[in-house]
Coordinates of C-alpha atoms and ligand atoms in Angstrom, one line a residue:
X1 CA 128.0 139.8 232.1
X2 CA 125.6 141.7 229.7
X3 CA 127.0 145.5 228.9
X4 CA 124.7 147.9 230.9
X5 CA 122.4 149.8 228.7
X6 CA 121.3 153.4 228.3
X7 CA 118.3 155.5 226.2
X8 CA 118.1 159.3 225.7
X9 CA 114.4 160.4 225.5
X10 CA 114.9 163.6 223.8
X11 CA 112.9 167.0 223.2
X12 CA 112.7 170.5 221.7
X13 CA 115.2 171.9 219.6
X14 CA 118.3 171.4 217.9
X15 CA 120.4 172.4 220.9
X16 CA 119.2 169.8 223.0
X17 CA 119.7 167.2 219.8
X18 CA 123.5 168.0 220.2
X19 CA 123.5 167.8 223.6
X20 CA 121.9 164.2 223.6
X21 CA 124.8 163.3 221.6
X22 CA 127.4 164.8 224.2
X23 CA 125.5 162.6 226.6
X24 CA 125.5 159.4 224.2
X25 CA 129.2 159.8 223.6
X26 CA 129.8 159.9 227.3
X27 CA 127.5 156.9 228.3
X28 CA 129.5 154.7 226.0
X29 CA 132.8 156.2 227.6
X30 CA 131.2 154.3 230.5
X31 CA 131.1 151.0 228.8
X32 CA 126.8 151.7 228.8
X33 CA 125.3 150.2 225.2
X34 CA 122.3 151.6 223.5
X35 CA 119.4 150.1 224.6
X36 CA 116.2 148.9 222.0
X37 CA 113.9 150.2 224.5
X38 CA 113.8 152.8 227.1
X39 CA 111.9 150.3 229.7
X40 CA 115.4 147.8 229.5
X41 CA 117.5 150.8 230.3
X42 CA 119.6 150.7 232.9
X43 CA 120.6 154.7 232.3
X44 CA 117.5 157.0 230.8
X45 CA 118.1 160.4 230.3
X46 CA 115.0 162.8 229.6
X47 CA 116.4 166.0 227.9
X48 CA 113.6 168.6 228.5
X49 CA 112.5 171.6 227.0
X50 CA 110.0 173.7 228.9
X51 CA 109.8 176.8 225.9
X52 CA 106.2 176.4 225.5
X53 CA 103.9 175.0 228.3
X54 CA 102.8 172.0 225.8
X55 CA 105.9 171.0 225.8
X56 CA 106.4 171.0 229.7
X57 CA 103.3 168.8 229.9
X58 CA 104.3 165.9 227.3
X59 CA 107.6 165.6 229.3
X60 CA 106.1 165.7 232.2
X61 CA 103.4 162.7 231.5
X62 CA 106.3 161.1 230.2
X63 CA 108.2 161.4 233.3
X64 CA 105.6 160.2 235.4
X65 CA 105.5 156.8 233.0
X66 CA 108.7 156.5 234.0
X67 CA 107.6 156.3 237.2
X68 CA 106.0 152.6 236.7
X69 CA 108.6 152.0 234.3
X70 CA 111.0 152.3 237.1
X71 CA 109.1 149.8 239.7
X72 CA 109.5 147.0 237.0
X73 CA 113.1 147.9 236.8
X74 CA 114.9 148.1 240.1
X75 CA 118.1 149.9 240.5
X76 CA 117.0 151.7 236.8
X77 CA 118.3 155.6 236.8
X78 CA 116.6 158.4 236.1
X79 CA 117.9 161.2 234.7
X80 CA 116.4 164.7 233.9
X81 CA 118.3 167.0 231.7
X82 CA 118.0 170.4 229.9
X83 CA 115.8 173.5 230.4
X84 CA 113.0 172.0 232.5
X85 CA 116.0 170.7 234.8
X86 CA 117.6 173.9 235.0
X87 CA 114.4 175.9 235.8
X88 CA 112.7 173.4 238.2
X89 CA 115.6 171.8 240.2
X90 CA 115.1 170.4 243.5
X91 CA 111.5 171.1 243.2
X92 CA 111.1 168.2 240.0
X93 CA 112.6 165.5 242.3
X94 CA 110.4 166.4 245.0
X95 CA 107.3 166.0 243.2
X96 CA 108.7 162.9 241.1
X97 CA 110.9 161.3 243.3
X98 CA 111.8 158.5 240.6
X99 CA 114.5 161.3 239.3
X100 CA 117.6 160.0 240.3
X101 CA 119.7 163.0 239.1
X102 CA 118.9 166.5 237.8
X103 CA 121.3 168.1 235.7
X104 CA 120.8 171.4 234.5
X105 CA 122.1 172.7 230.9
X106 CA 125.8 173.9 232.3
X107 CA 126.6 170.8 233.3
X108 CA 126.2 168.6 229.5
X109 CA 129.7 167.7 229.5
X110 CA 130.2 166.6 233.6
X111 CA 127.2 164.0 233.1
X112 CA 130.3 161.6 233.0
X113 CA 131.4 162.5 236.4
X114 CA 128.4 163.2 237.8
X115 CA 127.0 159.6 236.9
X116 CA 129.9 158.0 238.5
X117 CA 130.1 159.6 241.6
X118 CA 126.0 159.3 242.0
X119 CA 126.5 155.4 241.2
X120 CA 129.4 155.2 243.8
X121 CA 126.6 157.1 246.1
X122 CA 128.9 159.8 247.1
X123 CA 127.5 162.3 244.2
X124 CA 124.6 164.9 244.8
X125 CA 121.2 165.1 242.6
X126 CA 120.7 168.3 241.7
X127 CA 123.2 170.2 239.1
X128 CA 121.5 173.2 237.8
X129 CA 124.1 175.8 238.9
X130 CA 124.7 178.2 235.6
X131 CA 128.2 179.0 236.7
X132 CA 129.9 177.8 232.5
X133 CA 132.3 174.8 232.9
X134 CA 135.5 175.8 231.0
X135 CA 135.0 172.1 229.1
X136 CA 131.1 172.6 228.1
X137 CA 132.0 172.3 224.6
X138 CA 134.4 169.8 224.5
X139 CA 134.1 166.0 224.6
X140 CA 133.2 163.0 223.3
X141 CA 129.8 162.4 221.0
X142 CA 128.0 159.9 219.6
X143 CA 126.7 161.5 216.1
X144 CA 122.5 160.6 215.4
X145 CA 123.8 160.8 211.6
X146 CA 126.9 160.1 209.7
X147 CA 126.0 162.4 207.5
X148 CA 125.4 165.8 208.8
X149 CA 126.8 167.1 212.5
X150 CA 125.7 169.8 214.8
X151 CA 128.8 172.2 216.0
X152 CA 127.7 174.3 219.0
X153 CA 129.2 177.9 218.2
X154 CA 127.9 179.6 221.4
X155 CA 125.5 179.0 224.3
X156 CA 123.1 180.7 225.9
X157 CA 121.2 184.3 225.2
X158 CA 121.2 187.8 226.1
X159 CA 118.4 189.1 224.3
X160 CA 115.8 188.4 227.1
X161 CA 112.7 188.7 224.5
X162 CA 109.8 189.2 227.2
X163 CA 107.9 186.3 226.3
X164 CA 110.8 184.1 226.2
X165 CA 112.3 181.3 229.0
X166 CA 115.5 180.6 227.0
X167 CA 118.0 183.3 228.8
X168 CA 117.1 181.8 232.0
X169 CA 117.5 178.1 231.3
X170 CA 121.0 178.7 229.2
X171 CA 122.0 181.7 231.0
X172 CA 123.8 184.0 229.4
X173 CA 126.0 184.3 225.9
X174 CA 129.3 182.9 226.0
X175 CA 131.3 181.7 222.6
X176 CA 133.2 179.0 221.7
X177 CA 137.4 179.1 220.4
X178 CA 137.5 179.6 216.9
X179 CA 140.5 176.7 216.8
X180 CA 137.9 174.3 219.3
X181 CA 135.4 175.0 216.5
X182 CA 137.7 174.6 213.5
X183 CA 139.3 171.0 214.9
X184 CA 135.9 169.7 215.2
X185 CA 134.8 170.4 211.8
X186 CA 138.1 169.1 210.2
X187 CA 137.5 165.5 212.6
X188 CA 133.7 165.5 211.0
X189 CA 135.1 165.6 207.7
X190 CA 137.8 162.9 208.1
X191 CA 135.3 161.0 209.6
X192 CA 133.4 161.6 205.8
X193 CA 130.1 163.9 207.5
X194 CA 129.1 165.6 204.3
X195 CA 127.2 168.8 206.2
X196 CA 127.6 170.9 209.4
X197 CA 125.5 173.1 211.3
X198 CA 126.5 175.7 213.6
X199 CA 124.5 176.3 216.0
X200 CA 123.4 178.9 218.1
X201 CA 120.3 180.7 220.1
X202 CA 121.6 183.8 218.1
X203 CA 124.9 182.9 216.1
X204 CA 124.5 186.4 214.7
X205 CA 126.3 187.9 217.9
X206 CA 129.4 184.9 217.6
X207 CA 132.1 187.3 219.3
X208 CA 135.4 185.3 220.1
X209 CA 138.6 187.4 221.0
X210 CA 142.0 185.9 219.5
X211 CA 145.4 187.7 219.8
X212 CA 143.9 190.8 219.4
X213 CA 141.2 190.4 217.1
X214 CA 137.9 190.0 217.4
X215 CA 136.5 186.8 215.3
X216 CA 132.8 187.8 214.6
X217 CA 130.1 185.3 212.7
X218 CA 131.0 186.7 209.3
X219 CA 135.0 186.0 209.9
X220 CA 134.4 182.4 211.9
X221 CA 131.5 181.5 208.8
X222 CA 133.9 182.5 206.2
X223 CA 136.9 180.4 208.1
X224 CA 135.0 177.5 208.4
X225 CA 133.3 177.6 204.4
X226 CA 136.7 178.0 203.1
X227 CA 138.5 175.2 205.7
X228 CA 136.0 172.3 204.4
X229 CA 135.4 173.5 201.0
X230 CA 133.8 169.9 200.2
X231 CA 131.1 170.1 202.8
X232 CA 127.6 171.5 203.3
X233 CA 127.5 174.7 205.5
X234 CA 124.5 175.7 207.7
X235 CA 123.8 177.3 210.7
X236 CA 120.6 178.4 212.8
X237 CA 119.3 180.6 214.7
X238 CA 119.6 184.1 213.3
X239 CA 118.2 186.9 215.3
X240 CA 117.1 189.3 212.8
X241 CA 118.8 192.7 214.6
X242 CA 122.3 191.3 214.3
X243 CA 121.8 190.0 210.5
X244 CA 124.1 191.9 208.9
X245 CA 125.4 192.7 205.0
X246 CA 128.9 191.0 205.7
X247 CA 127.3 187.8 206.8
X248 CA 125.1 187.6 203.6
X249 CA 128.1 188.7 201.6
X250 CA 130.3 185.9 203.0
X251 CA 127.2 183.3 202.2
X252 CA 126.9 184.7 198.8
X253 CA 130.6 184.4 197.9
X254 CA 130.9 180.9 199.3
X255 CA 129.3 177.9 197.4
X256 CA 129.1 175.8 199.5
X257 CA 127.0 177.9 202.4
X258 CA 123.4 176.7 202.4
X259 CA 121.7 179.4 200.5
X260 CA 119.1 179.3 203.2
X261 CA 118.3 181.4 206.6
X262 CA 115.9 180.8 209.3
X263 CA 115.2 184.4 210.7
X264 CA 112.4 184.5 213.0
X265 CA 110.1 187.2 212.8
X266 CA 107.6 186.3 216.1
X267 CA 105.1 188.9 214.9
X268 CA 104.4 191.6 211.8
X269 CA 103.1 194.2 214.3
X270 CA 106.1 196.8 215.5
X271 CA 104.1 197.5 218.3
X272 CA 104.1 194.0 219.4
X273 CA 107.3 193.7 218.4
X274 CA 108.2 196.3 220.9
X275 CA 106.4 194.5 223.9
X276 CA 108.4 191.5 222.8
X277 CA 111.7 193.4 223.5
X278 CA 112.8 192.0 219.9
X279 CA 114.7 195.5 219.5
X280 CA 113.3 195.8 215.6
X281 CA 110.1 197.0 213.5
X282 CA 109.0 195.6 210.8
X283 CA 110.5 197.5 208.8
X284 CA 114.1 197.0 210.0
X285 CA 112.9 193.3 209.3
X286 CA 111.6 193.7 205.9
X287 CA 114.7 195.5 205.2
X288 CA 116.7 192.9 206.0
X289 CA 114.4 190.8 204.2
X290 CA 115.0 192.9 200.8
X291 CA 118.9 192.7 201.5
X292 CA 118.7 188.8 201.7
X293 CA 116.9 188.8 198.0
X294 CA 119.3 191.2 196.9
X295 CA 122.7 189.5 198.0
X296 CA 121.7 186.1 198.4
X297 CA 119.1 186.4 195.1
X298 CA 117.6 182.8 195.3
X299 CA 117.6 182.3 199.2
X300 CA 114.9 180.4 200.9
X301 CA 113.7 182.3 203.5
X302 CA 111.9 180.2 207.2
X303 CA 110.6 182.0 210.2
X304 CA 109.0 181.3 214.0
X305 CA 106.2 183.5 214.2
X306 CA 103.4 183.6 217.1
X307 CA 99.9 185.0 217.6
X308 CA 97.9 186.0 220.9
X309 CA 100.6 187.8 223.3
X310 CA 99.6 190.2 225.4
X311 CA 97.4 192.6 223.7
X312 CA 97.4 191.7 220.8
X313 CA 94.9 193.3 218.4
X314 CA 93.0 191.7 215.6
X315 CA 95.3 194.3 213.9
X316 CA 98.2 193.8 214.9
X317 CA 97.4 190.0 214.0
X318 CA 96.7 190.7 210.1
X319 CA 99.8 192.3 210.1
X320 CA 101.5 189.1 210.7
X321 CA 99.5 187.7 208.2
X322 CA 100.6 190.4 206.0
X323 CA 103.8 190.1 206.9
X324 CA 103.9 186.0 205.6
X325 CA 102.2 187.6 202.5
X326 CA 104.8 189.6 202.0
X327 CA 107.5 187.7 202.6
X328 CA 106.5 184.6 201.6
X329 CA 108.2 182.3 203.4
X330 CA 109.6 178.9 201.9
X331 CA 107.8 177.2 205.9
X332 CA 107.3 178.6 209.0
X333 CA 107.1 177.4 212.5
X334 CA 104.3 178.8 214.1
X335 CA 102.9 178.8 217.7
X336 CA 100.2 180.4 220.2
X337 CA 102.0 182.3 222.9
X338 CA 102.4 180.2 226.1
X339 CA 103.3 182.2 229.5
X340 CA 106.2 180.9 230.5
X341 CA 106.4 181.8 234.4
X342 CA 109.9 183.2 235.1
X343 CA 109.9 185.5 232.3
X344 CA 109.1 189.5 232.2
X345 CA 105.7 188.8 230.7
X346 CA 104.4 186.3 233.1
X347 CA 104.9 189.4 236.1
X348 CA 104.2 192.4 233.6
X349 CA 102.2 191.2 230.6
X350 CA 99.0 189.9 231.4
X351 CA 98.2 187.4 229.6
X352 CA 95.1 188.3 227.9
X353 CA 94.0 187.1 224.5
X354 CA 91.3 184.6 225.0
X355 CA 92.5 181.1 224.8
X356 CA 89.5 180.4 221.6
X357 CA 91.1 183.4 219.7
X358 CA 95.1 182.1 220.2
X359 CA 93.3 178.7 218.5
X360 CA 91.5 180.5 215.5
X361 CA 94.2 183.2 214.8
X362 CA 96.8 180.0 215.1
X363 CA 94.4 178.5 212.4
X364 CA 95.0 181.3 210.2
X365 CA 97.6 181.4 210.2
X366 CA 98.3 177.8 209.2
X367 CA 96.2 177.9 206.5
X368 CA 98.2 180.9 205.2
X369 CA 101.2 179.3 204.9
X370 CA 99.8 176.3 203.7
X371 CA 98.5 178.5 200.5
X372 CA 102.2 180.2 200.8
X373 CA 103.7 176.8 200.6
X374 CA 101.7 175.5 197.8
X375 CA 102.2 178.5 195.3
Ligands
5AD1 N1 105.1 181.1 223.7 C1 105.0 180.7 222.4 N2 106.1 180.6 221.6 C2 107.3 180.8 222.1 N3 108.5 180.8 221.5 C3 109.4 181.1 222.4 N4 108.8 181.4 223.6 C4 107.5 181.2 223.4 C5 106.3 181.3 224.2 N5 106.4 181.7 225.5 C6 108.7 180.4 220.1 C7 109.4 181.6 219.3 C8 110.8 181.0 219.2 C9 110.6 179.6 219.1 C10 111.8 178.7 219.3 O1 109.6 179.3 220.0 O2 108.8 181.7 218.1 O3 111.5 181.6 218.0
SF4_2 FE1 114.4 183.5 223.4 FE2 114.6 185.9 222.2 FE3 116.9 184.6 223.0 FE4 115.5 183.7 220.9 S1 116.5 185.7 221.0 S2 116.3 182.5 222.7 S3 113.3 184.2 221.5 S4 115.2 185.5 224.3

């Protein structure tokens, strides 16, 4: 008999990268092979993102082809994973009913159980409960690269920007052991992985309690530079009200810390800024700016920045431009605002900046940074 075969469709960011691994590395616990093509599969696995509505409606068409994908494919399982599962639930399978199982982003690391008991047909559909399992960190992966590794640090966020779906699809903050983070670094480099990345929605507020003390990113960034001297260190997402002095002092004094920080900005306008709940202005942002080029002199510098939420001004949007001026950023992600409905700005915030404007201010803001890039 032929192995059974499996394919991970996966979207969005680099959260839900590691978690399709977590889901590879189980799969092939199972005995399930990687399949060339996701229309052989006997397991696929769509691993959604819902953070901007663009994104919602690519999965979506794709989970409909799966839909006729499925009829040439009897007995084929469906699986839909990550944020859009955790947000939509029982109401995805009952408007796609080719969705065998839903299994929300708590629930990563009990795909393996879950599968088997849905295959014996005694297992439920749904799994989007947030309530953490103690293992969500744990377990077996199958690694996209040899070469570099994603370590999940914490999950989840508590920062409840009002634009943002995040806190409600991941729930809230929780951080991993300092010794479960350690062990899996020191297994990557046996295994001869030349980089890491720890990861994080804000790694900034790591907080992990250990006899006593209180391991903060700074201390666990420090540990893990100095325990794998011979690899590459990285980590992502900083929020920019937690970036503090000692964690640019501990990247400073370690070589072999990336000398580069992705610390998202979303817009130049403190009064935006303030509508967003980011909890800085720009100036506590430039600030932090000026201490990145004075303790990390030679640092590159990315950012997520976004034009056309809720009253927004022409003003307030050439202050972003400023901003990118100012800074000059080495690249920058950068988005229209998409209400997200769940959120504090889809009930609060109309909004109300005319869809031609999001495009043309968008526009400009590409071709910025396209001149930034350049010089
Ligand atoms: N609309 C547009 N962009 C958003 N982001 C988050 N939520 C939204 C939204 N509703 C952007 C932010 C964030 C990045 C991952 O996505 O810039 O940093
Ligand atoms: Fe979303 Fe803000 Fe949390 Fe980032 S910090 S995930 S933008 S709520």
């Amino acid at each position: 008999m032929t192995a059974k075969t499996y394919a991970i469709l996966n979207y969005g960011c680099q959260m839900n990268e590691s978690d399709a691994e977590h889901y590879a590395g189980q799969l092939q616990e199972l005995g399930y092979k990687a399949a060339e093509d996701f229309h052989d599969a006997d397991v696929v696995v769509v691993n959604t993102c819902c953070v901007r509505e663009s994104a919602e409606k690519r999965i979506l068409g794709k989970i409909g082809e799966l839909k006729g994908v499925k009829a040439n494919h009897p007995g084929q399982i469906v699986c839909v994973a990550g944020c859009m599962a955790q947000k939509d639930g029982e109401k995805l399978i009952k408007k796609h009913p080719q969705i065998d199982l839903l299994i929300g982003t708590a629930h990563v690391n009990g795909f393996k159980e879950i599968l088997s008991e849905y295959l014996s047909e005694k297992g439920e559909r749904v799994y989007n409960s947030l309530e953490v399992k103690e293992s969500e960190f744990e377990g077996e992966r199958i690694r996209q690269s040899g070469f570099s590794a994603w370590i999940p640090i914490m999950y989840g966020c508590n920062n409840f920007c009002t634009y943002c779906i995040v806190p409600y699809t991941r729930g809230r903050e929780r951080s991993r052991d300092i010794e479960s983070i350690l062990n899996e670094i020191r297994d990557m480099h046996e295994k001869g992985f030349k980089e890491v990345t720890l990861l994080g929605q804000n790694v900034n507020s790591y907080s992990f309690e250990k006899e006593g003390e209180t391991i903060t990113f700074p201390i666990l960034l420090d540990r893990v530079a100095k325990e794998v001297p011979d690899m590459r260190i990285r980590f992502t997402t900083s929020h920019p009200k937690d970036m503090s002095d000692d964690t640019l002092r501990v990247i400073a004094a370690n070589d072999n810390i990336c000398k580069f920080i992705h610390l998202p900005a979303q817009s130049g306008s403190s009064r935006i800024l303030k509508v967003m709940n980011r909890k800085y202005t720009r100036e506590w942002y430039l600030d932090r700016i000026a201490a990145i080029r004075r303790i990390v002199p030679d640092c590159a510098i990315s950012t997520d920045l976004f034009c056309g939420f809720h009253s927004e001004t022409e003003e307030d949007y050439q202050e972003t431009l400023s901003l990118m001026r100012e800074v000059g950023y080495d690249s920058a992600f950068l988005f229209k605002y998409s209400e997200r409905p769940g959120t504090y700005a889809a009930s609060h915030l109309e909004d109300n900046v005319p869809e031609e404007e999001k495009v043309r201010r968008l526009q400009g803001m590409i071709d910025l940074q396209n001149k930034l890039s350049e010089e």
